[in-house]
CSV table of C-alpha atoms in Angstrom, one decimal:
chain,number,residue,atom,x,y,z
A,1,MET,CA,115.6,122.9,108.7
A,2,THR,CA,114.5,125.1,111.1
A,3,SER,CA,112.9,124.6,114.5
A,4,PRO,CA,109.3,123.3,113.6
A,5,THR,CA,106.2,126.1,114.5
A,6,ARG,CA,105.0,124.6,118.1
A,7,LEU,CA,101.5,124.7,118.4
A,8,GLU,CA,99.4,126.7,121.7
A,9,PRO,CA,96.2,126.3,123.2
A,10,GLY,CA,93.6,127.6,121.3
A,11,ASP,CA,94.8,126.3,117.9
A,12,THR,CA,93.2,124.5,115.5
A,13,ALA,CA,94.8,120.8,115.8
A,14,PRO,CA,95.8,119.8,112.2
A,15,ASP,CA,93.1,117.4,110.9
A,16,PHE,CA,94.7,114.2,109.2
A,17,ALA,CA,93.9,111.0,107.7
A,18,LEU,CA,96.6,108.2,108.4
A,19,PRO,CA,97.2,104.5,108.2
A,20,THR,CA,96.6,102.5,111.8
A,21,ASP,CA,98.0,99.3,112.6
A,22,ALA,CA,95.1,97.4,112.0
A,23,GLY,CA,95.2,98.3,108.6
A,24,ASN,CA,92.1,100.9,108.8
A,25,THR,CA,92.2,105.0,108.6
A,26,LEU,CA,91.7,107.1,111.1
A,27,SER,CA,91.2,111.0,110.9
A,28,LEU,CA,90.9,113.2,113.5
A,29,LYS,CA,87.5,114.2,111.8
A,30,GLU,CA,85.9,111.5,113.1
A,31,LEU,CA,86.8,111.7,116.8
A,32,ARG,CA,85.5,114.8,116.8
A,33,GLY,CA,83.2,115.3,120.0
A,34,ARG,CA,85.5,113.4,121.5
A,35,LYS,CA,88.7,114.2,123.9
A,36,VAL,CA,92.0,113.3,122.3
A,37,VAL,CA,95.2,112.5,123.0
A,38,LEU,CA,97.7,112.3,120.6
A,39,TYR,CA,101.3,111.6,121.3
A,40,ALA,CA,104.1,111.3,118.9
A,41,TYR,CA,106.6,109.0,119.2
A,42,PRO,CA,109.8,108.5,117.3
A,43,ALA,CA,110.3,105.0,116.7
A,44,ALA,CA,108.2,102.0,117.7
A,45,MET,CA,109.8,98.8,119.3
A,46,THR,CA,112.5,101.0,120.8
A,47,PRO,CA,112.8,101.4,124.4
A,48,GLY,CA,111.8,104.6,125.1
A,49,CYS,CA,109.1,104.5,122.8
A,50,THR,CA,108.3,101.0,124.5
A,51,THR,CA,107.7,102.4,128.0
A,52,GLN,CA,105.8,105.3,126.5
A,53,ALA,CA,103.3,103.2,124.9
A,54,CYS,CA,102.9,100.8,127.9
A,55,ASP,CA,102.3,103.7,130.3
A,56,PHE,CA,99.7,104.8,127.9
A,57,ARG,CA,98.5,101.3,127.7
A,58,ASP,CA,97.9,100.8,131.7
A,59,SER,CA,96.6,104.5,131.8
A,60,LEU,CA,94.1,104.0,129.2
A,61,ALA,CA,91.1,102.5,130.9
A,62,SER,CA,90.9,105.8,133.4
A,63,LEU,CA,92.2,107.8,130.5
A,64,GLN,CA,88.3,106.5,128.5
A,65,THR,CA,86.4,106.8,132.0
A,66,ALA,CA,87.4,110.4,131.5
A,67,GLY,CA,86.1,111.1,128.3
A,68,TYR,CA,90.2,110.5,126.4
A,69,GLU,CA,90.7,108.6,123.1
A,70,VAL,CA,94.5,108.0,122.6
A,71,ILE,CA,96.5,108.0,119.5
A,72,GLY,CA,100.2,106.9,119.0
A,73,ILE,CA,101.4,108.8,116.2
A,74,SER,CA,105.1,108.3,114.5
A,75,PRO,CA,106.8,107.7,110.9
A,76,ASP,CA,107.0,103.9,111.5
A,77,SER,CA,104.8,101.6,108.7
A,78,PRO,CA,101.3,100.2,109.7
A,79,GLU,CA,103.3,96.7,109.3
A,80,LYS,CA,106.2,97.9,112.2
A,81,LEU,CA,103.0,99.4,114.3
A,82,ALA,CA,101.1,96.1,114.4
A,83,LYS,CA,104.2,94.2,115.3
A,84,PHE,CA,104.9,97.1,117.9
A,85,ARG,CA,100.7,96.5,118.9
A,86,ASP,CA,101.3,93.0,119.3
A,87,ARG,CA,104.5,92.2,120.7
A,88,ASP,CA,103.7,95.0,123.4
A,89,ALA,CA,100.0,94.7,123.6
A,90,ILE,CA,99.0,97.8,122.8
A,91,THR,CA,95.1,98.5,122.9
A,92,PHE,CA,94.9,102.0,121.5
A,93,PRO,CA,95.6,103.1,118.2
A,94,LEU,CA,98.9,103.4,116.4
A,95,VAL,CA,98.5,105.6,113.2
A,96,ALA,CA,101.8,105.7,110.8
A,97,ASP,CA,102.7,109.0,109.4
A,98,ALA,CA,105.7,108.2,106.8
A,99,ASP,CA,106.7,111.2,105.1
A,100,LYS,CA,106.1,113.3,108.5
A,101,ALA,CA,103.8,115.9,107.4
A,102,VAL,CA,101.3,115.3,109.8
A,103,LEU,CA,104.1,115.3,112.2
A,104,THR,CA,105.6,118.7,110.8
A,105,ALA,CA,102.1,120.1,111.5
A,106,TYR,CA,101.7,119.6,114.9
A,107,GLY,CA,105.2,121.2,115.6
A,108,ALA,CA,106.8,117.5,116.6
A,109,TYR,CA,109.5,117.1,113.7
A,110,GLY,CA,112.5,118.8,113.3
A,111,GLN,CA,115.5,119.8,114.7
A,112,LYS,CA,116.0,118.9,118.5
A,113,GLN,CA,119.1,118.5,120.8
A,114,SER,CA,120.3,114.8,121.1
A,115,TYR,CA,123.1,114.1,123.5
A,116,GLY,CA,124.9,117.2,122.6
A,117,ARG,CA,123.8,117.5,118.9
A,118,THR,CA,121.5,119.1,116.7
A,119,ILE,CA,119.5,116.6,114.6
A,120,THR,CA,116.8,116.3,112.6
A,121,GLY,CA,113.4,113.8,114.3
A,122,VAL,CA,110.7,113.2,115.6
A,123,ILE,CA,110.3,115.2,118.8
A,124,ARG,CA,108.9,113.6,121.4
A,125,SER,CA,105.0,115.6,122.6
A,126,THR,CA,101.7,115.2,123.7
A,127,PHE,CA,98.8,116.7,122.5
A,128,VAL,CA,95.5,116.9,124.1
A,129,ILE,CA,92.7,118.4,121.8
A,130,ASP,CA,88.9,119.3,123.1
A,131,GLU,CA,85.7,117.9,121.4
A,132,GLU,CA,85.8,120.3,119.1
A,133,GLY,CA,89.2,119.9,117.7
A,134,ARG,CA,91.1,122.8,119.4
A,135,ILE,CA,94.3,122.3,121.5
A,136,GLU,CA,94.4,122.4,124.9
A,137,ARG,CA,97.8,121.2,125.8
A,138,ALA,CA,100.5,121.2,123.5
A,139,LEU,CA,103.6,119.2,125.3
A,140,TYR,CA,107.1,119.3,123.7
A,141,ASN,CA,110.1,117.7,124.7
A,142,VAL,CA,108.2,115.1,127.2
A,143,LYS,CA,110.2,112.4,129.0
A,144,ALA,CA,109.5,108.8,127.9
A,145,LYS,CA,109.3,107.6,131.7
A,146,GLY,CA,106.9,109.3,133.9
A,147,HIS,CA,105.2,111.3,131.1
A,148,VAL,CA,101.9,109.5,131.1
A,149,ALA,CA,101.7,110.0,135.3
A,150,LYS,CA,102.7,113.8,134.8
A,151,LEU,CA,99.3,114.5,132.3
A,152,ARG,CA,97.1,112.1,134.3
A,153,ARG,CA,98.0,114.8,137.2
A,154,ASP,CA,97.7,117.8,135.5
A,155,LEU,CA,94.2,116.4,133.8
A,156,GLY,CA,93.2,115.8,137.2
A,157,LEU,CA,92.3,112.6,137.2
A,158,ASP,CA,95.1,111.5,139.7
């Protein structure tokens, strides 16, 4: 597998309709007209992913006040996402991409470096999507800790 194709500002955000932690289906199309922060993480209930999800949870009110909807995406099952949501009081939708097709379309699944080795997996990434469904920002290989604070600064919220 080669390195994934990365999205750039101005690209059309790949549409999706995926199962959620709440047992519903969420599509990007139904969020048209709103700004979306879609963040990709490797696995629910792991230390780094928990830190990142809780940071988004704790910043959700200010992100929503600024007009942003937050969605987390991982290859986990909807059942595991529901346990993650309940355990950590996650207050935004988590979507399941079991076949990794959406993660791949966003360039958030493929070869990456982990502790000096090349592996295939989810590349921790964040995408800011504008009201028309275009990529405003595509951030790859972000850190779990401190990323939300940096994103808030970059978006002019702090």
